[in-house]
Coordinates of C-alpha atoms in Angstrom, one line a residue:
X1 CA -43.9 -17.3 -10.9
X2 CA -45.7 -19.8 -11.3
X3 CA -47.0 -21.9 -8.2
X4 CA -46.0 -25.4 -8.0
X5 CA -47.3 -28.6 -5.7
X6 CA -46.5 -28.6 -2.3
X7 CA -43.8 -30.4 -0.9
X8 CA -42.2 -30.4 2.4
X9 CA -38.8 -30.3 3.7
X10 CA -37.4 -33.4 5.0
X11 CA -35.5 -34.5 8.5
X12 CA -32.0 -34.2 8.6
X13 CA -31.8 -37.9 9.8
X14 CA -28.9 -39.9 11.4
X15 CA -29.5 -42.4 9.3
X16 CA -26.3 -40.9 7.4
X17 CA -22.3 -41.0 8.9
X18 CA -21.8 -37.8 7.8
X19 CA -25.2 -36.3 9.2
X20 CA -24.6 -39.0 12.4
X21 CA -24.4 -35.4 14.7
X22 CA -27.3 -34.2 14.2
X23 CA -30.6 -34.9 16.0
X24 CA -33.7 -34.3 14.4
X25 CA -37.2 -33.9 16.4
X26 CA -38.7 -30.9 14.5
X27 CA -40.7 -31.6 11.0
X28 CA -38.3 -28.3 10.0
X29 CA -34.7 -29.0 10.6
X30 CA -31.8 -26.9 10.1
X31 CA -28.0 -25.8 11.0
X32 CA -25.1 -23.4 10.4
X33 CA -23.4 -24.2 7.2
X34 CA -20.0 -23.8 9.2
X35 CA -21.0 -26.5 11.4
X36 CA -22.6 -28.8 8.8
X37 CA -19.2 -28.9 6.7
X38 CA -17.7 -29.7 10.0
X39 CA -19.5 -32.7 10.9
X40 CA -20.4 -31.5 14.3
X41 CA -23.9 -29.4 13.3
X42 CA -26.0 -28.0 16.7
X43 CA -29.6 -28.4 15.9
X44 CA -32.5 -26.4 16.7
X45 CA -35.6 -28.6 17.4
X46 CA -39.3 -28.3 18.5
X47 CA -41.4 -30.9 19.6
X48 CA -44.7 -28.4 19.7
X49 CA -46.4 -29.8 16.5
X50 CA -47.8 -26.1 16.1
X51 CA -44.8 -24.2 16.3
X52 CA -44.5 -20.8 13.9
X53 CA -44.1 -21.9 10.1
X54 CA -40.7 -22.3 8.9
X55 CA -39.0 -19.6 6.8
X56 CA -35.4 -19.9 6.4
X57 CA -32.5 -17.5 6.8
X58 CA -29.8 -17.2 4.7
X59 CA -26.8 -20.1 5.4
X60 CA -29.3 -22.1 6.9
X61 CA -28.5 -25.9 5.3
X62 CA -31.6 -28.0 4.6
X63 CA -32.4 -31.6 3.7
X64 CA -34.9 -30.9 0.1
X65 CA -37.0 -32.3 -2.5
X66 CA -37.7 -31.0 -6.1
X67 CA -40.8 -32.2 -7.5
X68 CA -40.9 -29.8 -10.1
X69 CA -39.6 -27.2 -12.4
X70 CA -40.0 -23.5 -12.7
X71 CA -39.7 -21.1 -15.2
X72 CA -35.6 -20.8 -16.5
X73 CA -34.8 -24.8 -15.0
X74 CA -34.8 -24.3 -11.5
X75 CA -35.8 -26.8 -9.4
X76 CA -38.9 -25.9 -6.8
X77 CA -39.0 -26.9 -2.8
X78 CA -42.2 -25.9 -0.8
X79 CA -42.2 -25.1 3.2
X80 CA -45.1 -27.6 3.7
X81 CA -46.6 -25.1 6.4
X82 CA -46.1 -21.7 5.2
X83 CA -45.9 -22.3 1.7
X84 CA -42.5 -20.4 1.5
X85 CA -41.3 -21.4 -1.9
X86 CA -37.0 -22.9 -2.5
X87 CA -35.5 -22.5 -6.0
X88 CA -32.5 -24.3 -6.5
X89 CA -30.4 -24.4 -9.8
X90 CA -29.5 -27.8 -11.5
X91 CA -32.0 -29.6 -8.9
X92 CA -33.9 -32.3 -10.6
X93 CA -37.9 -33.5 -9.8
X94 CA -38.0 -36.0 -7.5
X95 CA -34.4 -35.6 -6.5
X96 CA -32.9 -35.4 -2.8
X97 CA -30.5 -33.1 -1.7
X98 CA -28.3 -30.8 1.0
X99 CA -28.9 -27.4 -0.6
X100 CA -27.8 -23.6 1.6
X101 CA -30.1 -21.1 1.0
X102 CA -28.0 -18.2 -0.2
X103 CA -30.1 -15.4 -0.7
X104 CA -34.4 -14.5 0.0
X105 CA -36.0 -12.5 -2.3
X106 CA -39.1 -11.2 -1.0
X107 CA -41.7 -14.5 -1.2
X108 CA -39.3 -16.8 -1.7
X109 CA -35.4 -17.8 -1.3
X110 CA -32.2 -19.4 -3.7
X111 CA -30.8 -22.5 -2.8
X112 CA -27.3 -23.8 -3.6
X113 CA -27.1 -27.9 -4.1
X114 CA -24.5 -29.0 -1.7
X115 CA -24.8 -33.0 -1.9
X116 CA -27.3 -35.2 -3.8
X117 CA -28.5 -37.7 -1.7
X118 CA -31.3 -39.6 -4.0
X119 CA -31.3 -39.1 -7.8
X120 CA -34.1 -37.7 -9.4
X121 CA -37.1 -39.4 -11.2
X122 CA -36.1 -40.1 -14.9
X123 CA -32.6 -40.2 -14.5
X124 CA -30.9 -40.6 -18.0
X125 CA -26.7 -40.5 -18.5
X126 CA -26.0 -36.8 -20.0
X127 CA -23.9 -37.9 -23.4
X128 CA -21.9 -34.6 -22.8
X129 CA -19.3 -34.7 -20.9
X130 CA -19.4 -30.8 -19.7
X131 CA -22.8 -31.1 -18.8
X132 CA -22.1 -31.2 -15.4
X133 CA -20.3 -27.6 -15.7
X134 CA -21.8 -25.9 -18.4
X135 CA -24.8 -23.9 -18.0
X136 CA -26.3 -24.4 -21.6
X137 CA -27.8 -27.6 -21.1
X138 CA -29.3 -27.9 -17.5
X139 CA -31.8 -30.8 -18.1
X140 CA -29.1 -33.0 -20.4
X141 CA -29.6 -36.1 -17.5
X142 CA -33.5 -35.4 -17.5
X143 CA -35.2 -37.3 -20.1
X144 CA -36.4 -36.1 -23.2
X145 CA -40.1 -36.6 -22.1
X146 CA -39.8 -35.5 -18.7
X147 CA -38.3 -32.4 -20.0
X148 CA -41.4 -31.7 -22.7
X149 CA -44.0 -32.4 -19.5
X150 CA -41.8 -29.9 -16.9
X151 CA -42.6 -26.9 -19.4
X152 CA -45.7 -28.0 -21.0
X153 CA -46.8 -27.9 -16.8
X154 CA -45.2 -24.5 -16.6
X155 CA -46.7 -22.8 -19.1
X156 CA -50.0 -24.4 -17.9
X157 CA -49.4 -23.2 -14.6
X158 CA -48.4 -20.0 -15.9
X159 CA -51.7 -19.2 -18.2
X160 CA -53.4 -20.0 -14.6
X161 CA -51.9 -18.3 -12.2
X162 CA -50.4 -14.6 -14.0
X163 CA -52.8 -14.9 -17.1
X164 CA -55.8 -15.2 -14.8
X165 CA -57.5 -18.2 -17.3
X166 CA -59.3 -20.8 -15.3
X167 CA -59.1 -24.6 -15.7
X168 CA -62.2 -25.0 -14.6
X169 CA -63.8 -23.2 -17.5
X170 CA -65.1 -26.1 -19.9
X171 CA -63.0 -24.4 -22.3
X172 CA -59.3 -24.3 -21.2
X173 CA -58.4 -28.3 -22.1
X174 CA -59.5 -27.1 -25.5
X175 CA -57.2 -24.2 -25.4
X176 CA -54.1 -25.4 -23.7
X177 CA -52.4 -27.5 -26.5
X178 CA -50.1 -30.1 -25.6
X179 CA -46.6 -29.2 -26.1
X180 CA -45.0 -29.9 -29.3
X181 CA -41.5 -31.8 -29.2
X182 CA -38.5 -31.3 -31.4
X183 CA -37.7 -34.3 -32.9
X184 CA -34.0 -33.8 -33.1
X185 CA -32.4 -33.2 -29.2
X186 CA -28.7 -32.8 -30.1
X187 CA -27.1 -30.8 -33.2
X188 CA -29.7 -28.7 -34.1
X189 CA -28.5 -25.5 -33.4
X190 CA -27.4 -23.5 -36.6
X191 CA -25.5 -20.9 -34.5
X192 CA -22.9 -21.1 -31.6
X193 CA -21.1 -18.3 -30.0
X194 CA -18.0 -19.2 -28.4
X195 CA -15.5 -17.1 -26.0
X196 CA -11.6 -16.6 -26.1
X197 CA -10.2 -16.0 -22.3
X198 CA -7.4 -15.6 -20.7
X199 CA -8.7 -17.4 -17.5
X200 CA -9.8 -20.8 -18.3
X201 CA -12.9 -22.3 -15.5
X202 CA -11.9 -25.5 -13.7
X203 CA -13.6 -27.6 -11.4
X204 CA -12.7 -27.4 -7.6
X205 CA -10.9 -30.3 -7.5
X206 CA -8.5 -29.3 -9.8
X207 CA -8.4 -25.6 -8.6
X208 CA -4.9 -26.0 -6.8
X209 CA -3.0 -26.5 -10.2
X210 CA -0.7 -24.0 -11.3
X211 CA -0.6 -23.2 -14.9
X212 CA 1.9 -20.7 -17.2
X213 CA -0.4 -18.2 -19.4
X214 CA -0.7 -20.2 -22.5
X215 CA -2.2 -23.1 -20.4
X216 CA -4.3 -20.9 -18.6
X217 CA -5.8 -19.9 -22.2
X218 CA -9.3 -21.6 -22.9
X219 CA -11.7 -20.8 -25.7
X220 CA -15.2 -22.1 -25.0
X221 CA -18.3 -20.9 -23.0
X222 CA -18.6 -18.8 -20.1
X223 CA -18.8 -20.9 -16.9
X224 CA -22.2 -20.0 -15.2
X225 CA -22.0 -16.9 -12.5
X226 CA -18.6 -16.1 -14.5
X227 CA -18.2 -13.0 -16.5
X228 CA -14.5 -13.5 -16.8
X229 CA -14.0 -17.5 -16.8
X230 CA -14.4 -19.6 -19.8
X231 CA -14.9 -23.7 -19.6
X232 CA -13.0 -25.1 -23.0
X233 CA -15.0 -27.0 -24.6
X234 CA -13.4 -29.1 -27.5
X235 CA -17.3 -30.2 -29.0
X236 CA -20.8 -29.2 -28.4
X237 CA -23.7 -31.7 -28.8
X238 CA -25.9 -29.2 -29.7
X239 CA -24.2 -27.5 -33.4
X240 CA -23.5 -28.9 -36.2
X241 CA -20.8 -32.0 -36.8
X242 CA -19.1 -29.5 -39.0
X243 CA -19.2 -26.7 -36.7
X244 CA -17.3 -29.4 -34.6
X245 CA -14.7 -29.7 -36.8
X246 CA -13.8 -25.9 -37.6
X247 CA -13.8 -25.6 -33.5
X248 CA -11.4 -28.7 -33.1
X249 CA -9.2 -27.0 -35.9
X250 CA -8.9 -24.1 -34.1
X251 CA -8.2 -25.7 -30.8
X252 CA -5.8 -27.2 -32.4
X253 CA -4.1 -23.9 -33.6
X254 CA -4.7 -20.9 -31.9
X255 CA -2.6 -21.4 -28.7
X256 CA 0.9 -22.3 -30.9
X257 CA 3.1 -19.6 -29.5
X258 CA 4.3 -19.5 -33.5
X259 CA 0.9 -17.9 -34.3
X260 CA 1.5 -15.0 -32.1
X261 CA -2.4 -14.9 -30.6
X262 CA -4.0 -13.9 -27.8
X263 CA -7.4 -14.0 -25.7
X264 CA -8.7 -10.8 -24.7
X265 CA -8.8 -10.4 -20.8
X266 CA -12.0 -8.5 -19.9
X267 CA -9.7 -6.9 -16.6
X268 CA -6.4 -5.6 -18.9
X269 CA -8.8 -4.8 -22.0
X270 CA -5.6 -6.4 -23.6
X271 CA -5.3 -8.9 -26.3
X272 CA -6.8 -9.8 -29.9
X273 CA -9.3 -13.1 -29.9
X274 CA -12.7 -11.8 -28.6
X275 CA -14.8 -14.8 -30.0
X276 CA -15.7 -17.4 -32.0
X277 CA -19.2 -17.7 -33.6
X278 CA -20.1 -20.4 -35.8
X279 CA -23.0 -20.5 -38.3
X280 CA -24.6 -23.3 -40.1
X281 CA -26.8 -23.0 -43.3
X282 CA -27.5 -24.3 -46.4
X283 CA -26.2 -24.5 -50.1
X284 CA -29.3 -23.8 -51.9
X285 CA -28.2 -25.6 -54.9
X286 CA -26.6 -29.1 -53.4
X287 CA -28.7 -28.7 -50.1
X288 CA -25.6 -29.4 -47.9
X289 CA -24.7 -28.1 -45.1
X290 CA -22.3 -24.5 -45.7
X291 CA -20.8 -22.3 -42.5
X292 CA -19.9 -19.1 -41.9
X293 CA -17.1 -18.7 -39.1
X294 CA -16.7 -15.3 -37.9
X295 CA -13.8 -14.1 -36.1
X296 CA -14.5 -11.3 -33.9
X297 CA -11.1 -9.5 -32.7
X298 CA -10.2 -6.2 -30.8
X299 CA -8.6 -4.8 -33.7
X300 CA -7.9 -5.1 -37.4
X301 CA -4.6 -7.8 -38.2
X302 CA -5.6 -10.2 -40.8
X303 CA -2.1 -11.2 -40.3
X304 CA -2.4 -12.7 -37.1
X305 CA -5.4 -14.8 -38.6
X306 CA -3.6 -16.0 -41.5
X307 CA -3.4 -19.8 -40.7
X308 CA -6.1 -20.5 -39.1
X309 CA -8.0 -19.1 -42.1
X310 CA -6.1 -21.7 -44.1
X311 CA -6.0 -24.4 -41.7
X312 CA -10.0 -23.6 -41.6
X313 CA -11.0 -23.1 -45.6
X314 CA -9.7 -26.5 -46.2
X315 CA -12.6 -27.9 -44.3
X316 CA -15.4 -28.8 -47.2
X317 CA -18.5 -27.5 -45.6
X318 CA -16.9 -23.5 -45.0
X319 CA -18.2 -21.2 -47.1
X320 CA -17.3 -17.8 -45.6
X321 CA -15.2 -16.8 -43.2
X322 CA -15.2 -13.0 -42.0
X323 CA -13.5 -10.9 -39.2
X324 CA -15.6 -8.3 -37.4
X325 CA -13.6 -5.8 -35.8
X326 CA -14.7 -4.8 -32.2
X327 CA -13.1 -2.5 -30.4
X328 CA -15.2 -1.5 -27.2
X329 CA -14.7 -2.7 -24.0
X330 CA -17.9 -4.8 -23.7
X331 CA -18.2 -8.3 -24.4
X332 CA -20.4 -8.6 -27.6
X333 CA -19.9 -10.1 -30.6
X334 CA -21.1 -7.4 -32.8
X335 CA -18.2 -5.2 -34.9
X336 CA -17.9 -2.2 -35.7
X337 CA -16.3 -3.2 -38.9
X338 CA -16.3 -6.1 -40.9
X339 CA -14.5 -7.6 -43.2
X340 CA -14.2 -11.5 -45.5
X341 CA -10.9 -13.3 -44.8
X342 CA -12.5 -16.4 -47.5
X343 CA -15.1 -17.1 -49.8
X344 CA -18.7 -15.0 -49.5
X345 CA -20.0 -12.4 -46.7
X346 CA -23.1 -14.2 -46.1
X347 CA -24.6 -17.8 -46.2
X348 CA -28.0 -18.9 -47.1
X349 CA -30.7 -20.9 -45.5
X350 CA -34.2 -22.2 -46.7
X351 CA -37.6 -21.4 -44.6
X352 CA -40.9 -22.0 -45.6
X353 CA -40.4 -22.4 -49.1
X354 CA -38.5 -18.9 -48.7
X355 CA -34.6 -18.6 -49.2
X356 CA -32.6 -16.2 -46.6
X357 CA -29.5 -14.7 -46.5
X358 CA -27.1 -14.8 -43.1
X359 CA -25.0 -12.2 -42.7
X360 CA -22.6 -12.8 -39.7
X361 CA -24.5 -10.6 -37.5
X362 CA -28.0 -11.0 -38.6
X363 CA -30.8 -12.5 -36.7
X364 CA -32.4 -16.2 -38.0
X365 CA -34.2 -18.6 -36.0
X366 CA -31.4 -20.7 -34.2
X367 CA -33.2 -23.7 -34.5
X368 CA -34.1 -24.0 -38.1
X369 CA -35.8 -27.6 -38.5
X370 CA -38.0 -26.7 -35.3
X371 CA -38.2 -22.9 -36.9
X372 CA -40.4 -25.3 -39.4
X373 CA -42.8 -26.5 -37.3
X374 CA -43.0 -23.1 -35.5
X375 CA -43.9 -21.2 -38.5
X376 CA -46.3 -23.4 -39.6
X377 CA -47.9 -23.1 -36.5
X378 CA -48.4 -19.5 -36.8
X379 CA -49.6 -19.9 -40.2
X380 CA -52.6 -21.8 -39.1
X381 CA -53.3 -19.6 -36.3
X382 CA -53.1 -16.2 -38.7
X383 CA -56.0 -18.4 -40.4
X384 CA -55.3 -16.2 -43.8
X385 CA -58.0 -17.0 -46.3
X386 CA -55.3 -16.7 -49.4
X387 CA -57.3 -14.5 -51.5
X388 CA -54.6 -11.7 -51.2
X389 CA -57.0 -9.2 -49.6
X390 CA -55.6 -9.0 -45.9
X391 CA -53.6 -7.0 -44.2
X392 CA -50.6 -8.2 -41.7
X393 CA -49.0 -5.7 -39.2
X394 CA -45.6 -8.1 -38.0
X395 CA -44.8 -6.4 -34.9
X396 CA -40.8 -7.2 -33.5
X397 CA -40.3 -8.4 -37.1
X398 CA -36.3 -9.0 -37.1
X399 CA -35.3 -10.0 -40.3
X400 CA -38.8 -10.8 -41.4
X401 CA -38.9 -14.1 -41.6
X402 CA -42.6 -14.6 -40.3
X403 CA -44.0 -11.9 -42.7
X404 CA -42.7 -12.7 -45.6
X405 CA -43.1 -16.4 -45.2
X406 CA -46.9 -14.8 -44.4
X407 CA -47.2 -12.6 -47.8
X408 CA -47.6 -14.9 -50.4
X409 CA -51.0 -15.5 -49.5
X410 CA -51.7 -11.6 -47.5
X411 CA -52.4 -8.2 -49.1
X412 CA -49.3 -6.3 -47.6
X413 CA -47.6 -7.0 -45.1
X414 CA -46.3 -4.2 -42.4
X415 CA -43.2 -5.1 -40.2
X416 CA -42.0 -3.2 -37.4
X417 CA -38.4 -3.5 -35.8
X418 CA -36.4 -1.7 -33.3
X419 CA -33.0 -2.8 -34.9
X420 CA -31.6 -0.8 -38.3
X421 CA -29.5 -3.9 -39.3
X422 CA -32.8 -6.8 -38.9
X423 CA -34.8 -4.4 -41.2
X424 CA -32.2 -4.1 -43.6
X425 CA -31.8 -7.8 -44.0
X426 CA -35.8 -7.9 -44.5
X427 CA -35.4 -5.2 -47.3
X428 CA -32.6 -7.9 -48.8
X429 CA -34.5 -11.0 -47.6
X430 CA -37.9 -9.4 -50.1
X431 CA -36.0 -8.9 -53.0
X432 CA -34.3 -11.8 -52.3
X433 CA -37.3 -14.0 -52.5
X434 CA -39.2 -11.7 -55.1
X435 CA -41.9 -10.2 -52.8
X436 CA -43.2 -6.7 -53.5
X437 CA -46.0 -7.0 -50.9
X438 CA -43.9 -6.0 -47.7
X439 CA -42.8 -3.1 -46.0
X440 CA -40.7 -2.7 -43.4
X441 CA -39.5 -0.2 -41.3
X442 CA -37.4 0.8 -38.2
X443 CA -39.1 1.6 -35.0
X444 CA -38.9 1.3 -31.2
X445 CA -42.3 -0.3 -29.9
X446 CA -41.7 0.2 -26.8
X447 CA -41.6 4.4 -27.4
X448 CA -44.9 4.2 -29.9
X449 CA -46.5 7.7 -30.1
X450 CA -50.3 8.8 -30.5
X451 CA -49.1 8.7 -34.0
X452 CA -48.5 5.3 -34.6
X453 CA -50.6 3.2 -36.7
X454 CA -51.5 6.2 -39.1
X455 CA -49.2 5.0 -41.5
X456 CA -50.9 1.5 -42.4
X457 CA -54.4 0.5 -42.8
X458 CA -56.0 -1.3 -40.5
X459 CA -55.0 -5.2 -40.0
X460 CA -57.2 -7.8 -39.9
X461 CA -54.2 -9.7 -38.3
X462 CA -51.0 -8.5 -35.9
X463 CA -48.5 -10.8 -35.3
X464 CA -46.3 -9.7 -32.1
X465 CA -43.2 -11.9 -31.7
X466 CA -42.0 -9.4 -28.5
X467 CA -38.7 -10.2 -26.8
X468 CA -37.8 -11.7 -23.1
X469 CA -39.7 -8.6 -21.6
X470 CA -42.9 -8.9 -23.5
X471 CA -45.1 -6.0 -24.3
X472 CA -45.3 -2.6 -23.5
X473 CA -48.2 -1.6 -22.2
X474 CA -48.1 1.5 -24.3
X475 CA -48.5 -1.4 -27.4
X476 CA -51.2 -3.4 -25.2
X477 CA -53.3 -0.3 -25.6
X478 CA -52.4 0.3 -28.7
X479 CA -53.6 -3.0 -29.8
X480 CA -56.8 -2.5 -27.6
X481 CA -57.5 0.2 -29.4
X482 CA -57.2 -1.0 -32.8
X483 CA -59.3 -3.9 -32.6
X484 CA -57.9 -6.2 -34.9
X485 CA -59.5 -9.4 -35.5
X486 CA -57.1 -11.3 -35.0
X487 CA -53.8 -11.6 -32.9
X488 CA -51.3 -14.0 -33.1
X489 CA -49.3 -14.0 -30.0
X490 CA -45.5 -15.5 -30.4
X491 CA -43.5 -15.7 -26.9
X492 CA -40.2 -16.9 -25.9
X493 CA -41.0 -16.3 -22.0
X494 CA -44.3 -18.2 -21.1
X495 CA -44.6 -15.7 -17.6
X496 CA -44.9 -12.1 -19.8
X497 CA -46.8 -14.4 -22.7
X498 CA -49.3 -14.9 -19.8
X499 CA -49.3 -11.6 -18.1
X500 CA -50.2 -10.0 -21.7
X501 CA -52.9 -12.5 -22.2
X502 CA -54.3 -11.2 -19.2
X503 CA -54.1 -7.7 -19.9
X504 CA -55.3 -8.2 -23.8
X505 CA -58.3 -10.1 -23.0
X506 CA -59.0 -9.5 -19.3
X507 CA -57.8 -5.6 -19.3
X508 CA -56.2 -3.8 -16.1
X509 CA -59.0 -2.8 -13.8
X510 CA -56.1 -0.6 -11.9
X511 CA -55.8 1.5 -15.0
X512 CA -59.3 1.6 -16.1
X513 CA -58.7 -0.8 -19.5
X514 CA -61.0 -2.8 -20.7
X515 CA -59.6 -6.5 -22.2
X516 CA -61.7 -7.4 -25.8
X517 CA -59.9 -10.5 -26.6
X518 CA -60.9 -14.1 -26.2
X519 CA -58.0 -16.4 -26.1
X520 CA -58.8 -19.2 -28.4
X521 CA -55.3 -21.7 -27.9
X522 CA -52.0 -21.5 -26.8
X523 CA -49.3 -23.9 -28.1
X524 CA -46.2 -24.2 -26.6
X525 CA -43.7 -25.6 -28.8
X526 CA -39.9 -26.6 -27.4
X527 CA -37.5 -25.0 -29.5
X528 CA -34.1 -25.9 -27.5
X529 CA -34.1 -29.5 -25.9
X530 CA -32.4 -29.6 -22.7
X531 CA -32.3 -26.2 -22.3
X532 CA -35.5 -24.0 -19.8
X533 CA -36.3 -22.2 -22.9
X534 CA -39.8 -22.8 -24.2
X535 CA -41.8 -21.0 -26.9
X536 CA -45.2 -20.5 -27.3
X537 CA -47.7 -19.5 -30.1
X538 CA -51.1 -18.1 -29.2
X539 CA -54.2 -17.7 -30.6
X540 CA -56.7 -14.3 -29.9
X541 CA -59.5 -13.6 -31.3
X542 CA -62.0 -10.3 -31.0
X543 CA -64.6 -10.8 -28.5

């Protein structure tokens, strides 16, 4: 975790009526929530200036300020005297509040926001109106550019404080890169995954309403904490205007009795609607927009989808519309089987000069405008001459999208993936875009053998675009070991990103392993506005 400036908890003053109760001479105040929702709160005070430093207990109810942001959006409070750290959910930097601690975790505690009491610096209006519920967009009423300085600070703080780099060294302002923006903040997702329920999510003050089944229906996104509770949501600000429209169509449709449709209820295992997802691409010939809308159902009845496929394919920008069949018990969107209901089984979107093909279920950078600058970015760091006589091992290479946009200029290009379906679309994607130089194949990185590597020559440059977790350190020796001269380093979680920095060019003295890279720049780059996502490309080079 990343550590974050110091700030105190305030009084709980009686400067408020509905805090009038309570008497405040301690620097650390607290009560009972039981008696703080009553109005009549006993206080615990201290007037000996060097009392023992404040760590709360669970229920306690504190007065707070956020000055900051940590890693996944929440908002940091600091004990002033022991340095215990607060994380709150949806609190805001410089913002006031009544939060209950609800649970400690070892060094430091979870808050719940109870009452704002001052509004937090760069307040802006949030343009959706379920941004106060939904958990997708936590930062929507942050401004853009306090949002881009919150995670450019957190990765900063991150590379400090797990990677082990010093900001002293005369070197680090010339490695931490300032954060690059996304210059589109709404609609530029290119996929949305929406949920049928049979429980719809409403808001406390509306919790008292009785509905009958069909208005108890929602289709939407899971309300936060809620595995089995959906929020309907009739537009999202962040897909595409005519991903809008096919979700307005079928809220307009799916709940007629006529229709004969249900939401599948995650207790009973019963019912047919499982979920919507939505995809956005791109005609290749016209260069407008084309979508795929994929149906995914508990069992096989084209039947039952019969007019809303019609109601849908009479929208000008679908393209395909297919039904994968999922059966299981879980909640993914993945089928079993699949199978077109209209037009084509995949669409197609344009990368890097390169052309790809989406299937319903195949993986492509959600962002694709921003997936632009991203690439590009790795580009430069890879640093390939473009004399075709180097080698590129693409470790985690999905669908292949950075290698291939990589082998026009490379030797051959190797790409390792975990999933059978990615490296079958990068098979497809090649052929697709006429490239002979890459080869891909299916493999679990996190389970590499003494083997491994045998089958390639030695790269002059490894691209490792891990997931959340990061690396195995089975692969961080791996790559020790190898020596390559160069490592380009993508992350979608800045803490790992940092950790593996460490352990590439630092090494673990605990395990005897010696680091032999020098980290040249890290870049973070923000792929998903209003969101605590952040990406980062990095820079290693062979010491």
């Amino acid at each position: 975790m990343a550590t974050i400036p110091s700030h105190a908890l305030r009084h709980l003053t009686v400067t408020r009526p509905w805090l009038r109760k309570i008497r405040c001479t301690a620097s650390l105040a607290f009560c009972s929530p039981d008696n703080y929702i009553n109005g009549n709160a006993d206080t615990k005070t201290t007037n000996n200036s060097n009392s023992q430093a404040f760590f709360p207990k669970k229920n306690q109810v504190l007065e707070l300020e956020c000055e900051s942001l940590a890693f996944k959006g929440k908002g940091v409070c600091k004990v002033a005297d022991s340095g215990f750290v607060l994380l709150c959910d949806r609190a805001l930097p410089g913002e006031r509040f009544i939060g209950r601690v609800t649970r400690k975790k070892g060094s430091y505690a979870e808050v719940t926001k109870l009452k704002t009491i001052s509004p937090h610096w760069d307040l802006v209006d949030a343009p959706c109106e379920y941004a106060s519920y939904c958990g997708g967009c936590k930062t929507q009423n942050l401004s853009y550019e306090a949002q881009v300085r919150a995670k450019e600070q957190q990765v900063r703080e991150l590379l400090i404080n797990v990677g082990k780099f010093s900001d002293k060294s005369p070197d680090f302002s010339s490695i931490m890169k300032p954060i690059v923006p996304c210059d589109i903040q709404f609609h530029y997702r290119n996929k949305m995954e929406f949920s049928f329920g049979s429980q719809k999510w409403l808001p406390k003050e509306l919790l008292d309403q009785k509905l009958d089944d069909n208005e108890n229906y929602a289709l939407g996104l899971h309300a936060p904490g809620f595995f089995d509770k959906i929020l309907n949501v009739d537009k999202c600000l962040l897909q595409s205007e005519p991903a809008n429209k096919i979700l307005a169509t079928v809220q307009d449709h799916w709940k007629d009795p006529e229709l004969g449709l249900s939401p599948y209820n995650v207790h009973t295992h019963a019912g047919f609607l499982k979920h919507l997802v939505l995809r956005t691409g791109r005609d290749m010939k016209t260069g407008l927009p084309e979508l795929m809308v994929n149906f995914v159902t508990s069992s096989y009845k084209p039947g039952l989808l019969k007019l809303l496929v019609e109601k849908i394919s009479a929208i000008p920008e679908v393209a395909s519309i297919v039904n994968n069949v999922n059966t299981s018990v879980g909640n993914t969107s993945v089928g079993e089987e699949e199978y077109t209901l209209y037009g084509k089984s995949t669409i197609t979107e344009s990368l890097r000069g390169l052309t790809f093909q989406i299937s319903a279920n195949s993986f492509f950078q959600t962002n694709t405008r921003q997936a632009e600058v991203l690439y590009k970015l790795i580009e430069d760091c890879a640093g390939l001459r473009g004399d075709g006589s180097e080698v590129v091992l693409d470790l985690f290479c999905g669908t292949g999208t950075i290698g291939l946009t990589l082998a026009k200029t490379a030797r051959h290009v190797y790409g390792y993936e975990v999933v059978a379906q990615a490296v079958a679309d990068a098979h497809r994607n090649a052929l697709l875009n006429g490239i002979s130089n890459a080869t891909f194949v299916q493999g679990d990185l996190n389970k590499i053998g003494e083997n491994f590597g045998k089958d390639f020559p030695k790269p002059d440059i490894v691209i490792s675009d891990p997931n959340r977790p990061g690396m195995h350190m089975k692969l961080i020796k791996f790559l020790l070991k190898l020596k390559a001269p160069r490592i380009v380093y993508v992350s979608c979680n800045p803490a790992t990103c940092a950790r593996d920095l460490d352990y590439l060019c630092h090494g673990v003295r605990e395990q005897n392993i010696k680091g032999c890279y020098q980290l040249k720049s890290i870049e973070p780059v923000d792929m998903f506005p209003h969101t605590p996502h952040i990406e980062c490309v990095c820079q290693l080079e062979l010491s």
